[in-house]
Coordinates of C-alpha atoms in Angstrom, one line a residue:
M1 CA 82.1 140.0 164.8
D2 CA 84.0 139.2 161.7
T3 CA 84.3 135.4 162.2
V4 CA 82.2 132.9 160.5
P5 CA 79.8 131.1 162.6
N6 CA 80.1 127.5 164.2
K7 CA 83.6 127.8 164.4
A8 CA 85.6 125.0 166.6
P9 CA 87.6 125.7 169.4
V10 CA 91.6 125.9 169.0
P11 CA 93.8 125.1 171.8
A12 CA 95.0 128.5 173.3
S13 CA 98.4 129.5 172.1
G14 CA 100.0 128.8 175.3
S15 CA 98.4 125.4 175.9
P16 CA 100.4 122.1 176.0
A17 CA 100.2 120.3 172.6
S18 CA 98.3 117.3 172.2
A19 CA 100.8 116.1 169.6
E20 CA 102.9 113.7 171.5
D21 CA 100.4 111.0 172.2
A22 CA 100.6 108.8 169.1
T23 CA 97.4 107.0 170.0
T24 CA 95.5 110.2 169.0
R25 CA 97.3 110.8 165.7
P26 CA 95.2 110.8 162.7
S27 CA 95.2 107.8 160.2
A28 CA 96.2 110.2 157.2
P29 CA 99.4 111.6 157.5
L30 CA 98.3 115.3 157.3
Q31 CA 95.0 116.5 158.0
Y32 CA 93.8 120.3 157.9
R33 CA 90.6 122.0 158.9
V34 CA 89.8 125.8 158.9
V35 CA 88.2 126.6 162.2
A36 CA 87.6 130.2 162.0
K37 CA 88.0 133.1 159.3
C38 CA 88.1 136.7 159.5
G39 CA 85.1 138.1 157.9
V40 CA 87.1 141.1 156.4
T41 CA 90.1 139.9 155.2
K42 CA 91.6 136.4 154.2
A43 CA 92.8 135.5 157.4
R44 CA 91.9 132.3 158.9
V45 CA 92.8 130.0 161.8
G46 CA 93.2 126.2 161.2
V47 CA 94.5 123.0 162.9
M48 CA 97.2 120.8 160.8
S49 CA 97.2 117.5 162.3
V50 CA 100.5 115.7 161.3
R51 CA 102.0 112.3 163.0
H52 CA 104.1 114.4 165.6
A53 CA 101.8 117.3 166.6
D54 CA 98.5 119.2 166.3
V55 CA 99.7 122.5 164.6
D56 CA 97.6 125.8 165.0
T57 CA 98.0 128.0 162.0
P58 CA 98.7 130.6 161.0
V59 CA 102.2 129.2 162.4
F60 CA 105.8 130.6 162.4
M61 CA 108.4 127.6 162.2
P62 CA 111.8 128.3 163.4
V63 CA 114.5 127.1 161.1
G64 CA 117.1 124.1 162.2
T65 CA 119.0 123.9 159.4
Q66 CA 121.5 121.5 160.7
G67 CA 118.9 119.6 162.8
T68 CA 119.5 122.2 165.6
L69 CA 118.1 125.7 166.1
K70 CA 121.3 127.7 166.8
G71 CA 121.6 128.4 170.1
V72 CA 118.2 126.9 171.5
L73 CA 117.7 123.4 173.0
P74 CA 114.6 121.1 171.9
E75 CA 113.3 121.5 175.6
Q76 CA 113.6 125.2 175.4
L77 CA 111.5 125.1 172.2
L78 CA 108.9 122.7 174.0
A79 CA 108.7 125.1 176.6
L80 CA 107.7 127.8 174.4
D81 CA 104.9 125.5 172.8
C82 CA 106.9 125.4 169.5
R83 CA 104.9 122.6 167.6
I84 CA 106.9 122.4 164.1
M85 CA 110.3 123.4 163.2
L86 CA 112.2 123.0 159.8
G87 CA 115.6 121.1 158.9
N88 CA 117.1 121.2 155.5
T89 CA 117.3 118.3 152.9
Y90 CA 120.5 119.7 151.2
H91 CA 122.8 120.3 154.5
L92 CA 121.3 117.0 156.5
G93 CA 121.8 114.7 153.3
M94 CA 125.5 116.0 153.0
R95 CA 126.1 115.3 156.6
P96 CA 125.4 113.4 158.6
G97 CA 123.9 111.6 155.3
T98 CA 121.1 109.1 155.1
T99 CA 123.0 106.1 156.5
V100 CA 123.3 107.7 159.8
L101 CA 119.8 109.2 159.7
E102 CA 118.5 105.9 159.1
K103 CA 120.2 104.0 161.7
A104 CA 119.3 106.5 164.3
G105 CA 115.4 106.0 163.0
G106 CA 114.9 109.4 161.6
L107 CA 116.1 113.0 162.2
H108 CA 113.1 113.2 165.3
R109 CA 115.1 110.6 167.4
F110 CA 118.4 111.8 166.0
M111 CA 118.0 115.2 167.5
G112 CA 115.4 114.6 170.4
W113 CA 112.5 116.6 168.8
P114 CA 109.1 115.1 169.7
R115 CA 107.0 117.3 167.6
A116 CA 106.7 117.8 164.0
L117 CA 109.5 118.7 161.3
L118 CA 109.2 120.0 157.8
T119 CA 112.1 119.6 155.6
D120 CA 113.0 122.2 152.5
S121 CA 113.9 120.1 149.6
G122 CA 117.6 121.8 149.3
G123 CA 116.8 123.5 145.9
F124 CA 117.3 126.7 147.1
Q125 CA 120.6 126.1 148.8
M126 CA 121.7 124.5 145.6
V127 CA 121.5 127.7 143.8
S128 CA 122.1 130.4 146.4
L129 CA 124.9 129.0 148.3
L130 CA 126.8 127.1 145.6
Q131 CA 128.8 129.0 142.9
L132 CA 129.4 125.9 140.9
A133 CA 125.9 124.7 140.4
E134 CA 124.4 123.5 137.1
I135 CA 120.6 122.8 136.7
T136 CA 119.6 120.3 134.1
E137 CA 116.5 118.4 133.3
Q138 CA 117.9 115.6 135.6
G139 CA 118.7 117.8 138.5
V140 CA 120.9 119.9 140.1
Q141 CA 124.9 119.2 139.5
F142 CA 127.0 120.9 142.1
Q143 CA 130.3 120.3 143.7
S144 CA 130.3 119.2 147.4
P145 CA 131.4 122.1 149.9
Y146 CA 132.7 119.5 152.1
D147 CA 135.2 117.4 149.9
G148 CA 134.9 119.0 146.4
S149 CA 133.4 115.7 144.7
E150 CA 130.7 116.1 142.0
C151 CA 127.2 115.6 143.4
M152 CA 123.7 115.3 141.8
L153 CA 120.8 116.2 143.5
T154 CA 117.5 115.0 141.7
P155 CA 113.9 115.1 142.6
E156 CA 114.3 111.5 143.5
R157 CA 117.4 111.7 145.5
S158 CA 115.7 114.6 147.4
M159 CA 112.8 112.2 148.3
E160 CA 115.3 109.6 149.3
I161 CA 117.1 112.0 151.7
Q162 CA 113.7 113.4 153.0
N163 CA 112.3 109.9 153.5
A164 CA 115.2 108.9 155.5
I165 CA 114.9 112.4 157.4
G166 CA 111.3 111.3 158.1
A167 CA 110.0 114.7 158.2
D168 CA 106.3 115.1 158.7
I169 CA 105.9 117.5 155.6
M170 CA 108.6 117.4 152.9
M171 CA 109.0 120.1 150.0
Q172 CA 109.2 118.9 146.3
L173 CA 112.7 119.8 144.7
D174 CA 111.9 122.8 142.7
D175 CA 114.0 124.6 139.9
V176 CA 114.9 127.8 141.7
V177 CA 115.7 131.1 140.0
K178 CA 116.4 134.6 141.7
T179 CA 113.5 136.3 142.2
T180 CA 114.2 139.3 140.0
T181 CA 115.1 137.0 137.1
T182 CA 113.1 137.8 133.7
G183 CA 112.7 136.2 130.4
P184 CA 112.5 132.7 129.2
R185 CA 114.3 131.0 132.1
V186 CA 111.4 132.0 134.7
E187 CA 109.0 130.1 132.4
E188 CA 111.4 127.2 132.2
A189 CA 112.1 126.8 135.7
M190 CA 108.1 127.0 136.3
H191 CA 107.3 124.3 133.9
R192 CA 110.4 122.0 135.2
T193 CA 109.2 122.4 138.9
I194 CA 105.9 120.7 137.6
R195 CA 107.8 118.0 136.0
W196 CA 109.9 117.7 139.0
L197 CA 106.7 117.3 141.4
D198 CA 105.6 114.5 139.1
R199 CA 109.0 112.6 139.5
S200 CA 108.8 113.7 143.5
I201 CA 105.6 111.9 143.8
G202 CA 106.5 108.7 142.0
A203 CA 109.7 108.3 144.3
H204 CA 108.0 109.1 147.6
A205 CA 108.2 105.9 149.5
R206 CA 106.6 106.9 152.6
D207 CA 103.3 108.5 151.9
T208 CA 101.4 107.1 154.7
E209 CA 103.6 108.8 157.1
Q210 CA 104.9 112.0 155.0
S211 CA 103.3 114.6 153.1
I212 CA 104.8 116.3 149.9
F213 CA 104.1 120.1 149.2
P214 CA 104.4 121.4 145.6
I215 CA 105.8 124.8 145.3
V216 CA 104.2 127.5 143.1
Q217 CA 106.9 128.9 141.1
G218 CA 106.7 131.5 138.3
G219 CA 108.7 134.7 139.5
L220 CA 106.9 137.8 139.5
Q221 CA 104.6 137.0 136.4
P222 CA 101.2 136.5 137.5
D223 CA 100.3 134.5 134.1
L224 CA 103.0 132.0 135.0
R225 CA 102.2 131.7 138.8
R226 CA 98.4 131.1 137.3
V227 CA 99.7 128.4 135.3
C228 CA 102.0 126.7 137.9
A229 CA 99.0 126.8 140.7
A230 CA 96.5 125.4 138.1
E231 CA 98.9 122.2 137.2
L232 CA 99.9 121.7 140.8
T233 CA 96.3 121.6 142.2
K234 CA 95.6 118.9 140.1
R235 CA 97.9 116.5 141.9
N236 CA 96.6 115.0 145.1
T237 CA 98.9 116.8 147.7
R238 CA 98.1 117.8 151.2
G239 CA 99.2 121.3 151.0
F240 CA 100.9 124.0 148.9
A241 CA 103.7 126.7 149.1
V242 CA 104.5 129.6 147.4
G243 CA 108.3 129.7 146.8
G244 CA 110.4 132.3 144.6
L245 CA 109.9 135.5 146.7
S246 CA 111.9 137.5 149.4
G247 CA 114.8 137.5 147.1
G248 CA 115.1 141.0 146.0
E249 CA 112.0 142.0 144.5
S250 CA 110.1 145.2 145.7
K251 CA 107.7 144.9 148.5
D252 CA 104.9 145.9 146.0
E253 CA 105.8 143.0 143.6
F254 CA 105.7 140.6 146.9
W255 CA 102.7 141.3 148.5
R256 CA 100.7 141.1 145.0
T257 CA 102.1 137.9 144.3
V258 CA 101.1 136.2 147.5
H259 CA 97.9 137.9 147.2
L260 CA 97.3 136.1 144.0
C261 CA 98.6 132.8 145.0
T262 CA 96.6 132.5 148.1
D263 CA 93.6 133.0 145.7
L264 CA 94.6 130.4 143.5
L265 CA 95.2 127.8 146.1
P266 CA 92.5 125.5 147.8
E267 CA 90.8 126.8 150.7
D268 CA 91.0 123.3 152.3
K269 CA 94.7 122.9 152.4
P270 CA 97.4 124.7 154.3
R271 CA 99.4 127.4 152.2
Y272 CA 103.0 127.8 153.2
L273 CA 105.0 131.1 152.3
M274 CA 108.6 129.9 152.2
G275 CA 111.2 132.1 153.7
V276 CA 109.3 135.2 155.4
G277 CA 109.7 136.3 158.9
F278 CA 109.8 139.8 159.6
A279 CA 107.1 140.8 161.9
A280 CA 105.1 143.2 159.7
D281 CA 105.3 140.9 156.8
L282 CA 103.9 138.1 158.9
V283 CA 100.8 140.4 159.9
V284 CA 100.2 141.5 156.2
C285 CA 100.7 138.2 154.8
V286 CA 98.3 136.3 157.6
A287 CA 95.8 139.1 156.3
L288 CA 96.3 138.0 152.8
G289 CA 95.3 134.3 153.7
V290 CA 98.9 132.4 154.5
D291 CA 99.0 129.9 157.0
M292 CA 102.7 128.8 157.5
F293 CA 105.9 130.9 157.5
D294 CA 109.5 130.2 158.2
C295 CA 112.8 132.1 158.3
V296 CA 116.4 132.3 159.8
F297 CA 115.8 135.9 160.8
P298 CA 114.8 135.5 164.6
T299 CA 117.8 133.4 165.5
R300 CA 120.4 135.1 162.7
T301 CA 119.6 138.6 164.3
A302 CA 119.9 137.4 167.8
R303 CA 123.6 136.3 167.1
F304 CA 124.1 140.0 166.2
G305 CA 122.9 141.0 169.4
C306 CA 119.5 142.3 168.1
A307 CA 116.1 141.6 169.8
L308 CA 112.6 141.7 168.6
T309 CA 109.9 143.7 169.9
R310 CA 106.6 145.1 168.7
A311 CA 108.0 148.4 168.0
G312 CA 110.8 146.9 165.9
Q313 CA 114.1 145.4 166.3
I314 CA 116.5 146.6 168.9
N315 CA 120.5 146.3 168.8
L316 CA 121.5 145.6 172.5
K317 CA 125.2 146.4 171.7
Q318 CA 124.0 149.9 171.6
R319 CA 125.4 152.0 175.0
T320 CA 121.7 153.3 175.4
F321 CA 121.2 150.0 177.0
A322 CA 124.1 149.9 179.2
Q323 CA 121.9 150.9 182.3
D324 CA 118.4 149.9 181.0
M325 CA 117.2 147.6 184.0
R326 CA 113.9 146.7 181.9
P327 CA 113.6 143.2 180.4
I328 CA 113.2 143.4 176.5
E329 CA 109.8 143.7 176.4
D330 CA 107.8 144.4 179.6
D331 CA 104.8 142.0 178.4
C332 CA 106.8 139.0 177.6
D333 CA 106.8 136.0 179.6
C334 CA 109.7 134.0 178.0
S335 CA 112.4 132.9 180.1
T336 CA 114.8 135.7 178.7
C337 CA 112.4 138.6 179.8
R338 CA 111.5 137.0 183.2
T339 CA 115.5 136.7 184.0
Y340 CA 117.5 139.3 182.3
T341 CA 117.6 142.8 181.8
R342 CA 118.6 145.0 178.7
A343 CA 121.7 146.0 180.7
Y344 CA 122.7 142.6 181.1
L345 CA 122.4 141.6 177.7
H346 CA 124.4 144.7 176.6
H347 CA 127.0 143.5 178.7
I348 CA 127.3 140.0 177.1
V349 CA 126.0 140.3 173.5
T350 CA 128.3 139.3 170.7
V351 CA 131.0 138.6 173.7
E352 CA 129.8 135.7 175.7
P353 CA 128.6 132.6 173.4
V354 CA 125.5 132.0 175.8
A355 CA 124.0 135.5 174.7
C356 CA 122.9 133.9 171.4
S357 CA 121.0 131.6 173.2
I358 CA 119.4 133.9 175.5
V359 CA 118.5 136.3 172.9
S360 CA 117.4 133.6 170.5
V361 CA 115.0 132.2 173.0
H362 CA 113.2 135.5 173.3
N363 CA 113.2 136.2 169.4
V364 CA 111.6 132.9 169.0
A365 CA 109.1 133.4 171.6
F366 CA 108.2 136.7 170.1
Q367 CA 107.4 135.2 166.8
L368 CA 105.3 132.3 168.2
R369 CA 103.5 134.9 170.5
L370 CA 102.7 137.2 167.5
M371 CA 101.3 134.3 165.8
G372 CA 99.4 133.2 168.7
D373 CA 97.8 136.8 169.2
M374 CA 96.8 136.7 165.4
R375 CA 95.0 133.5 165.9
D376 CA 93.2 134.7 169.0
A377 CA 92.2 137.8 167.2
I378 CA 90.9 136.0 164.3
Q379 CA 88.9 133.9 166.6
E380 CA 87.5 136.4 168.4
G381 CA 86.5 138.7 165.4
R382 CA 89.0 141.5 165.9
F383 CA 91.7 140.8 163.4
P384 CA 91.4 144.3 161.5
A385 CA 91.4 146.2 164.8
F386 CA 94.5 144.0 165.8
V387 CA 96.2 144.8 162.4
K388 CA 95.6 148.6 163.0
S389 CA 96.9 148.5 166.5
Y390 CA 100.1 146.3 165.5
M391 CA 100.9 148.7 162.7
A392 CA 100.3 152.0 164.9
V393 CA 103.0 150.5 167.3
R394 CA 105.3 149.2 164.8
F395 CA 105.1 152.5 162.7
P396 CA 104.2 155.5 164.8
D397 CA 103.5 158.6 163.7
D398 CA 101.7 157.7 160.6
T399 CA 104.9 156.1 158.9
V400 CA 103.4 152.8 157.8
P401 CA 105.0 152.0 154.4
Q402 CA 102.8 152.5 151.5
W403 CA 103.1 148.7 150.4
I404 CA 101.6 147.9 153.7
R405 CA 98.7 150.2 153.2
D406 CA 98.1 149.0 149.6
A407 CA 98.3 145.3 150.7
L408 CA 96.0 145.6 153.6
A409 CA 93.5 147.8 151.6
A410 CA 93.3 144.9 149.1
V411 CA 91.7 143.0 151.8
N412 CA 89.6 145.9 153.1
V413 CA 91.6 146.9 156.1
Q414 CA 92.2 150.7 155.6
L415 CA 95.2 152.1 157.7

């Protein structure tokens, strides 16, 4: 056994959430407790209790940028026992805007989602999607993609929008630079992110209901990451995020930065790695001590006719599936795999709009089931064995990438 003793039970990954009974919600807007640890790696199982859900961690959070998960209904997410999903501050602030969101009573009611929500600050979209964006100490100046007007997103405005959205967890506005940026701009962005956190905390109007997560920045420079984490952890926040990765850096730089940041962040608060969603990356980063993940990948790849399996992604458009009467995965009990064959999906993918929904349901189910399997393995003292088994299926014939071998060796798992 490699779990710590006296661990508390966590509901099974497929059990109904106790989240929707408001009378059981904790008095604090976010409480987190670690209930089991792997005795070999840095993996752990926890429960993050917020107003709308008890979220078992490690958790993958599907991304509903505009207040909807593309191709998936809230009822379908509930059927998959999804406890938490994302919305985006930039997009929701632009449309429908805070007036509509406040009139609706917040995003939960507006979109018909009873469980937990996390909102990104909008900073990443400012820089990645908008060509006409200028970052100053005040905030991010940009041109609206809807009407061309000049707009300014400040830490205060980001908080105002997120308070109107009413998400259980809100991200601070951070100064985002491309991951591969070098030179003084990286340090400038890191220090500005710290200053913007203080402004965000000062502007937060609903601290008894919503929680701010700061974002550790510093590019690929360990010293800057250390400085940033040291400063952010001085603030009394209820969780932390690691940002500025999955943006073009090498996988070797990626895992080393994650490994460092989880060492720097508190043991008693959840750690959120932003923008990571490939299955092998999830397994590695759980071993490195990460608790929360998000990515658009499962639904985006579904729109291109691709389905996720333990052996890797399959492209259902390929003719090899034209007469394949198996489900996407034989051991998956999602509604897609219970109902449809690969042959049928080959027939409709990228042609019929409903195919996006059918494949997206499976891909989200795949991600959630993977996280549940990891939680079970950690609790049952077999996580290192799970990792080895997973990698053997995903990378047969000893083809595991070297960066994965190195990352897992750093937490005592030898492949």
